Coordinates of C-alpha atoms in Angstrom, one line a residue:
X1 CA 230.1 128.1 133.1
X2 CA 230.4 126.2 136.2
X3 CA 227.6 128.4 137.6
X4 CA 225.8 128.7 134.4
X5 CA 225.7 124.2 135.6
X6 CA 225.1 124.5 139.0
X7 CA 222.3 126.5 138.2
X8 CA 220.8 124.1 134.7
X9 CA 221.6 121.6 138.2
X10 CA 219.1 123.5 140.0
X11 CA 216.6 123.9 137.6
X12 CA 216.1 121.5 137.0
X13 CA 215.5 119.5 139.9
X14 CA 213.2 121.8 141.2
X15 CA 211.5 121.0 137.7
X16 CA 211.2 118.0 138.6
X17 CA 209.6 118.4 142.5
X18 CA 207.1 120.6 140.5
X19 CA 206.1 117.5 138.4
X20 CA 204.9 114.6 140.6
X21 CA 203.4 111.9 138.4
X22 CA 201.2 110.8 140.1
X23 CA 198.5 108.4 139.0
X24 CA 202.1 106.4 137.8
X25 CA 201.2 106.2 133.8
X26 CA 197.2 105.6 134.5
X27 CA 195.7 107.7 131.9
X28 CA 191.6 107.3 132.2
X29 CA 188.8 108.0 129.6
X30 CA 186.6 110.9 131.2
X31 CA 184.5 110.5 127.7
X32 CA 181.7 109.1 130.1
X33 CA 181.7 111.8 132.8
X34 CA 179.2 114.3 131.6
X35 CA 179.0 117.8 134.5
X36 CA 181.7 119.8 133.6
X37 CA 182.7 120.5 137.6
X38 CA 183.0 116.3 137.4
X39 CA 185.3 116.1 135.1
X40 CA 187.7 119.1 136.1
X41 CA 187.8 117.7 139.3
X42 CA 188.5 114.3 138.5
X43 CA 190.9 115.4 136.1
X44 CA 192.9 117.7 139.5
X45 CA 192.3 114.1 141.8
X46 CA 194.5 112.6 138.9
X47 CA 197.0 115.4 137.8
X48 CA 197.6 116.1 142.0
X49 CA 196.7 119.3 141.6
X50 CA 195.4 120.9 144.5
X51 CA 194.9 124.1 143.4
X52 CA 192.2 123.4 140.8
X53 CA 191.1 120.4 143.5
X54 CA 190.1 122.9 146.3
X55 CA 188.7 125.2 143.5
X56 CA 185.5 123.6 142.2
X57 CA 184.6 123.1 146.2
X58 CA 182.8 125.2 148.6
X59 CA 184.2 126.9 151.4
X60 CA 181.5 125.0 153.1
X61 CA 181.9 121.8 151.5
X62 CA 180.1 119.1 153.3
X63 CA 182.9 115.9 153.2
X64 CA 181.6 112.3 153.9
X65 CA 184.1 109.4 154.3
X66 CA 182.6 105.6 154.5
X67 CA 179.1 107.6 155.7
X68 CA 181.4 109.7 158.1
X69 CA 181.5 113.9 157.6
X70 CA 185.4 114.4 158.5
X71 CA 187.4 116.8 157.8
X72 CA 187.0 118.4 154.2
X73 CA 191.2 119.9 153.7
X74 CA 192.9 117.3 155.5
X75 CA 191.5 114.2 154.2
X76 CA 192.7 115.6 150.8
X77 CA 196.0 117.3 151.7
X78 CA 196.9 113.9 153.0
X79 CA 195.7 112.2 149.5
X80 CA 196.6 113.9 147.0
X81 CA 200.2 112.2 145.2
X82 CA 199.2 109.1 147.1
X83 CA 195.6 108.3 145.8
X84 CA 194.4 108.2 142.8
X85 CA 191.5 105.7 139.9
X86 CA 192.5 103.8 137.9
X87 CA 190.0 103.3 136.5
X88 CA 186.3 105.1 135.7
X89 CA 183.7 101.9 135.6
X90 CA 180.7 103.9 135.9
X91 CA 179.4 107.1 135.7
X92 CA 175.6 107.7 137.0
X93 CA 173.1 110.4 138.5
X94 CA 174.2 112.5 135.0
X95 CA 177.5 112.3 135.8
X96 CA 177.7 113.7 139.2
X97 CA 178.3 109.6 141.0
X98 CA 181.3 108.4 139.8
X99 CA 182.4 104.5 140.7
X100 CA 185.7 102.8 139.5
X101 CA 188.8 101.3 140.5
X102 CA 191.2 103.3 143.5
X103 CA 195.0 102.8 144.1
X104 CA 195.7 104.1 147.7
X105 CA 199.4 103.8 148.3
X106 CA 197.9 102.8 151.8
X107 CA 194.4 100.8 151.2
X108 CA 196.2 99.1 148.1
X109 CA 193.5 98.8 145.0
X110 CA 190.0 98.4 145.3
X111 CA 186.2 100.0 143.5
X112 CA 185.3 103.7 144.8
X113 CA 182.2 105.6 144.8
X114 CA 182.8 109.5 144.4
X115 CA 178.9 111.3 144.8
X116 CA 179.3 115.2 144.1
X117 CA 176.9 117.5 144.6
X118 CA 177.0 120.7 143.1
X119 CA 175.5 123.7 144.0
X120 CA 173.3 126.5 141.7
X121 CA 176.8 128.2 140.6
X122 CA 178.1 125.1 139.6
X123 CA 180.4 124.9 142.8
X124 CA 180.6 121.0 144.5
X125 CA 178.8 121.7 148.1
X126 CA 179.1 118.9 149.4
X127 CA 181.7 114.6 148.1
X128 CA 180.2 111.5 149.7
X129 CA 183.4 109.1 149.1
X130 CA 184.2 105.4 149.9
X131 CA 184.3 101.6 148.7
X132 CA 181.6 100.4 146.5
X133 CA 180.1 96.5 145.4
X134 CA 179.6 96.4 142.8

């Protein structure tokens, strides 16, 4: 009986760690996002689903943050669990450009843009993000 209780406690602890609630109760209305790959990317970001997020991008993705090219994988490995959209305010460019409220544990709350570009096979080959003024 004691071993069963210990096993149950361990299982509950591991399950709780695997289900990191990152968006802190924020539910986004993604109906404005018409592009399936972009909707999948935003959903993965919101759900802290790194595996899905990285699978949506080409291996040699170009990533620019505030106009400067930087390391895509390194940037997002640090961001997961600490950053998320709080609202989707505007969607432009056939669903490729997302504008909205954003939360960063380090930088606080601000407006941002994510501008995606897809290749012919539907993979994201470029992502530009930065602070938005609208």
